[in-house]
PDB file of C-alpha atoms in Angstrom:
ATOM      1  CA  MET M 289     163.001 136.303   6.713  1.00 57.00           C
ATOM      2  CA  ILE M 290     161.333 132.438   6.522  1.00 60.00           C
ATOM      3  CA  LYS M 291     157.932 133.316   5.216  1.00 61.00           C
ATOM      4  CA  SER M 292     159.591 135.135   2.486  1.00 69.00           C
ATOM      5  CA  ALA M 293     162.065 132.149   1.409  1.00 66.00           C
ATOM      6  CA  CYS M 294     158.245 130.208   1.653  1.00 62.00           C
ATOM      7  CA  GLN M 295     156.716 132.416  -1.079  1.00 65.00           C
ATOM      8  CA  GLN M 296     160.442 132.593  -3.657  1.00 72.00           C
ATOM      9  CA  ILE M 297     160.746 128.826  -3.301  1.00 67.00           C
ATOM     10  CA  SER M 298     156.831 128.546  -4.357  1.00 65.00           C
ATOM     11  CA  ARG M 299     156.803 131.325  -6.934  1.00 68.00           C
ATOM     12  CA  SER M 300     160.178 128.821  -8.501  1.00 73.00           C
ATOM     13  CA  TRP M 301     157.660 126.056  -7.754  1.00 65.00           C
ATOM     14  CA  TRP M 302     155.169 128.018  -9.697  1.00 62.00           C
ATOM     15  CA  GLU M 303     157.342 129.311 -12.311  1.00 69.00           C
ATOM     16  CA  HIS M 304     158.893 125.763 -13.201  1.00 66.00           C
ATOM     17  CA  GLY M 305     157.599 122.671 -10.910  1.00 61.00           C
ATOM     18  CA  ARG M 306     154.476 123.061 -11.434  1.00 57.00           C
ATOM     19  CA  LEU M 307     154.997 122.487 -15.202  1.00 55.00           C
ATOM     20  CA  THR M 308     155.384 118.677 -14.649  1.00 53.00           C
ATOM     21  CA  ALA M 309     152.642 117.616 -12.235  1.00 63.00           C
ATOM     22  CA  LEU M 310     148.772 118.089 -12.982  1.00 80.00           C
ATOM     23  CA  SER M 311     147.475 121.235 -10.511  1.00 84.00           C
ATOM     24  CA  TYR M 312     144.289 122.155  -9.184  1.00 90.00           C
ATOM     25  CA  ILE M 313     142.841 124.665  -6.736  1.00 91.00           C
ATOM     26  CA  SER M 314     139.787 125.154  -4.731  1.00 92.00           C
ATOM     27  CA  PRO M 315     137.611 128.298  -4.872  1.00 93.00           C
ATOM     28  CA  TYR M 316     139.295 128.458  -1.607  1.00 92.00           C
ATOM     29  CA  VAL M 317     142.781 129.137  -2.441  1.00 91.00           C
ATOM     30  CA  VAL M 318     140.672 132.145  -4.665  1.00 92.00           C
ATOM     31  CA  GLU M 319     139.083 133.875  -1.624  1.00 92.00           C
ATOM     32  CA  GLU M 320     142.701 133.144   0.124  1.00 90.00           C
ATOM     33  CA  VAL M 321     145.162 134.784  -2.700  1.00 90.00           C
ATOM     34  CA  SER M 322     142.510 137.830  -3.365  1.00 93.00           C
ATOM     35  CA  ALA M 323     142.416 139.044   0.650  1.00 93.00           C
ATOM     36  CA  GLY M 324     144.974 141.854   1.664  1.00 93.00           C
ATOM     37  CA  ASP M 325     147.007 143.910  -0.402  1.00 94.00           C
ATOM     38  CA  PRO M 326     145.587 144.846  -3.303  1.00 94.00           C
ATOM     39  CA  GLN M 327     148.320 145.039  -5.242  1.00 94.00           C
ATOM     40  CA  ALA M 328     150.014 141.637  -4.379  1.00 90.00           C
ATOM     41  CA  ALA M 329     146.361 140.005  -4.471  1.00 91.00           C
ATOM     42  CA  SER M 330     146.173 140.730  -8.308  1.00 93.00           C
ATOM     43  CA  GLU M 331     149.499 139.316  -8.556  1.00 88.00           C
ATOM     44  CA  ARG M 332     148.559 135.989  -6.934  1.00 85.00           C
ATOM     45  CA  ILE M 333     145.750 135.792  -8.979  1.00 89.00           C
ATOM     46  CA  ARG M 334     147.149 136.239 -12.456  1.00 88.00           C
ATOM     47  CA  ALA M 335     149.432 133.768 -10.992  1.00 82.00           C
ATOM     48  CA  LEU M 336     146.939 131.128 -10.334  1.00 84.00           C
ATOM     49  CA  GLY M 337     145.889 132.098 -14.458  1.00 83.00           C
ATOM     50  CA  GLY M 338     144.816 128.578 -16.204  1.00 83.00           C
ATOM     51  CA  ILE M 339     145.320 126.390 -12.987  1.00 87.00           C
ATOM     52  CA  PRO M 340     141.828 124.208 -12.754  1.00 92.00           C
ATOM     53  CA  ILE M 341     139.130 125.180 -10.087  1.00 94.00           C
ATOM     54  CA  LEU M 342     137.795 122.210  -8.642  1.00 96.00           C
ATOM     55  CA  PRO M 343     134.036 122.106  -7.362  1.00 97.00           C
ATOM     56  CA  ILE M 344     132.247 122.667  -4.465  1.00 96.00           C
ATOM     57  CA  THR M 345     130.045 120.359  -3.356  1.00 97.00           C
ATOM     58  CA  PRO M 346     127.343 120.519  -0.838  1.00 96.00           C
ATOM     59  CA  GLU M 347     129.827 117.255   0.766  1.00 97.00           C
ATOM     60  CA  ILE M 348     132.642 119.596   1.248  1.00 98.00           C
ATOM     61  CA  PRO M 349     131.424 122.611   4.038  1.00 98.00           C
ATOM     62  CA  ASP M 350     130.135 119.724   5.371  1.00 98.00           C
ATOM     63  CA  LEU M 351     133.272 117.380   5.970  1.00 98.00           C
ATOM     64  CA  ALA M 352     134.896 121.219   6.692  1.00 97.00           C
ATOM     65  CA  GLU M 353     132.475 121.476   9.530  1.00 97.00           C
ATOM     66  CA  PHE M 354     132.874 117.258  10.862  1.00 97.00           C
ATOM     67  CA  LEU M 355     137.210 118.553  11.258  1.00 96.00           C
ATOM     68  CA  LEU M 356     136.348 121.622  13.302  1.00 96.00           C
ATOM     69  CA  LEU M 357     133.526 120.014  15.386  1.00 95.00           C
ATOM     70  CA  GLY M 358     135.967 116.558  15.271  1.00 93.00           C
ATOM     71  CA  GLY M 359     138.691 118.083  17.610  1.00 89.00           C
ATOM     72  CA  GLY M 360     140.910 118.210  13.954  1.00 86.00           C
ATOM     73  CA  LEU M 361     141.070 122.202  13.939  1.00 92.00           C
ATOM     74  CA  PRO M 362     140.692 124.941  16.305  1.00 93.00           C
ATOM     75  CA  ALA M 363     137.156 126.948  14.999  1.00 93.00           C
ATOM     76  CA  LYS M 364     139.441 129.789  13.753  1.00 94.00           C
ATOM     77  CA  ALA M 365     140.703 127.730  11.274  1.00 94.00           C
ATOM     78  CA  ARG M 366     137.677 127.400   8.934  1.00 95.00           C
ATOM     79  CA  LEU M 367     138.786 128.355   5.660  1.00 94.00           C
ATOM     80  CA  ASP M 368     141.963 125.583   6.603  1.00 93.00           C
ATOM     81  CA  ALA M 369     139.249 123.238   6.934  1.00 96.00           C
ATOM     82  CA  LEU M 370     137.398 123.867   3.713  1.00 96.00           C
ATOM     83  CA  HIS M 371     140.946 123.454   1.692  1.00 93.00           C
ATOM     84  CA  ILE M 372     141.516 119.916   3.217  1.00 95.00           C
ATOM     85  CA  ALA M 373     137.954 118.750   2.808  1.00 97.00           C
ATOM     86  CA  CYS M 374     138.179 119.856  -1.257  1.00 96.00           C
ATOM     87  CA  ALA M 375     141.084 117.972  -1.266  1.00 95.00           C
ATOM     88  CA  ALA M 376     140.388 115.062   0.381  1.00 96.00           C
ATOM     89  CA  TYR M 377     136.665 115.063  -1.172  1.00 97.00           C
ATOM     90  CA  HIS M 378     137.899 115.424  -4.627  1.00 97.00           C
ATOM     91  CA  ARG M 379     140.941 112.464  -4.514  1.00 95.00           C
ATOM     92  CA  MET M 380     143.487 114.811  -4.913  1.00 93.00           C
ATOM     93  CA  ASP M 381     146.347 113.155  -4.808  1.00 89.00           C
ATOM     94  CA  ILE M 382     148.619 115.732  -2.181  1.00 84.00           C
ATOM     95  CA  LEU M 383     147.720 118.747  -0.474  1.00 84.00           C
ATOM     96  CA  LEU M 384     150.585 121.084  -0.974  1.00 80.00           C
ATOM     97  CA  THR M 385     151.037 123.979   1.690  1.00 79.00           C
ATOM     98  CA  TRP M 386     152.756 125.887   3.815  1.00 73.00           C
ATOM     99  CA  ASN M 387     150.485 125.781   6.206  1.00 77.00           C
ATOM    100  CA  CYS M 388     152.653 123.787   9.236  1.00 77.00           C
ATOM    101  CA  THR M 389     150.259 125.700  12.106  1.00 83.00           C
ATOM    102  CA  HIS M 390     146.853 123.356  11.042  1.00 82.00           C
ATOM    103  CA  ILE M 391     147.597 121.564   7.814  1.00 82.00           C
ATOM    104  CA  ALA M 392     151.068 119.802   7.529  1.00 81.00           C
ATOM    105  CA  ASN M 393     151.598 119.637  10.905  1.00 83.00           C
ATOM    106  CA  PRO M 394     153.024 116.303  12.290  1.00 85.00           C
ATOM    107  CA  VAL M 395     150.498 116.603  15.069  1.00 88.00           C
ATOM    108  CA  GLN M 396     147.488 117.007  13.609  1.00 89.00           C
ATOM    109  CA  LEU M 397     147.981 115.508  10.143  1.00 89.00           C
ATOM    110  CA  PRO M 398     146.974 111.972  11.553  1.00 92.00           C
ATOM    111  CA  ILE M 399     144.042 113.537  14.112  1.00 93.00           C
ATOM    112  CA  LEU M 400     142.790 115.288  10.188  1.00 94.00           C
ATOM    113  CA  ARG M 401     143.236 111.462   7.940  1.00 94.00           C
ATOM    114  CA  GLY M 402     141.377 109.541  10.756  1.00 95.00           C
ATOM    115  CA  LEU M 403     138.698 112.043  10.721  1.00 96.00           C
ATOM    116  CA  CYS M 404     138.459 111.982   7.174  1.00 97.00           C
ATOM    117  CA  ALA M 405     138.484 108.264   6.695  1.00 97.00           C
ATOM    118  CA  ALA M 406     135.612 108.209   8.904  1.00 97.00           C
ATOM    119  CA  LYS M 407     133.880 110.233   6.795  1.00 97.00           C
ATOM    120  CA  GLY M 408     134.888 107.921   3.697  1.00 97.00           C
ATOM    121  CA  HIS M 409     137.855 110.313   2.752  1.00 97.00           C
ATOM    122  CA  LYS M 410     141.244 109.529   2.155  1.00 95.00           C
ATOM    123  CA  LEU M 411     143.797 112.632   2.700  1.00 92.00           C
ATOM    124  CA  ARG M 412     147.449 112.851   0.923  1.00 86.00           C
ATOM    125  CA  ALA M 413     149.147 115.744   2.661  1.00 74.00           C
ATOM    126  CA  THR M 414     153.175 115.542   3.236  1.00 65.00           C
ATOM    127  CA  GLU M 415     153.550 115.965   6.952  1.00 59.00           C
TER     128      GLU M 415
END
């Protein structure tokens, strides 16, 4: 039920709130929304239409690996590490996520910020 409520809030923001913010996505978002039920994936991909996609640079996978090896994230959270690294590398004003397990987590976030800072990047995400 909570997941459904989060999805509804996200849909509302995509339809209304996003219009007032300059938004970007990473190729990793496209990869993630393409997974699962083909019909649902198609709807998710369609919802992303027109949003600029940030480029991947060689530094992004390197930063993601550093986040994993530095203890910021477990090995199974590779895609989350790539999301974080892409946002930090491209100096996004905020990383918007419902992922409270690995990204918007009050315990993990200070660790992730410190690891990003050690590589010269600033992670801007809310707890």
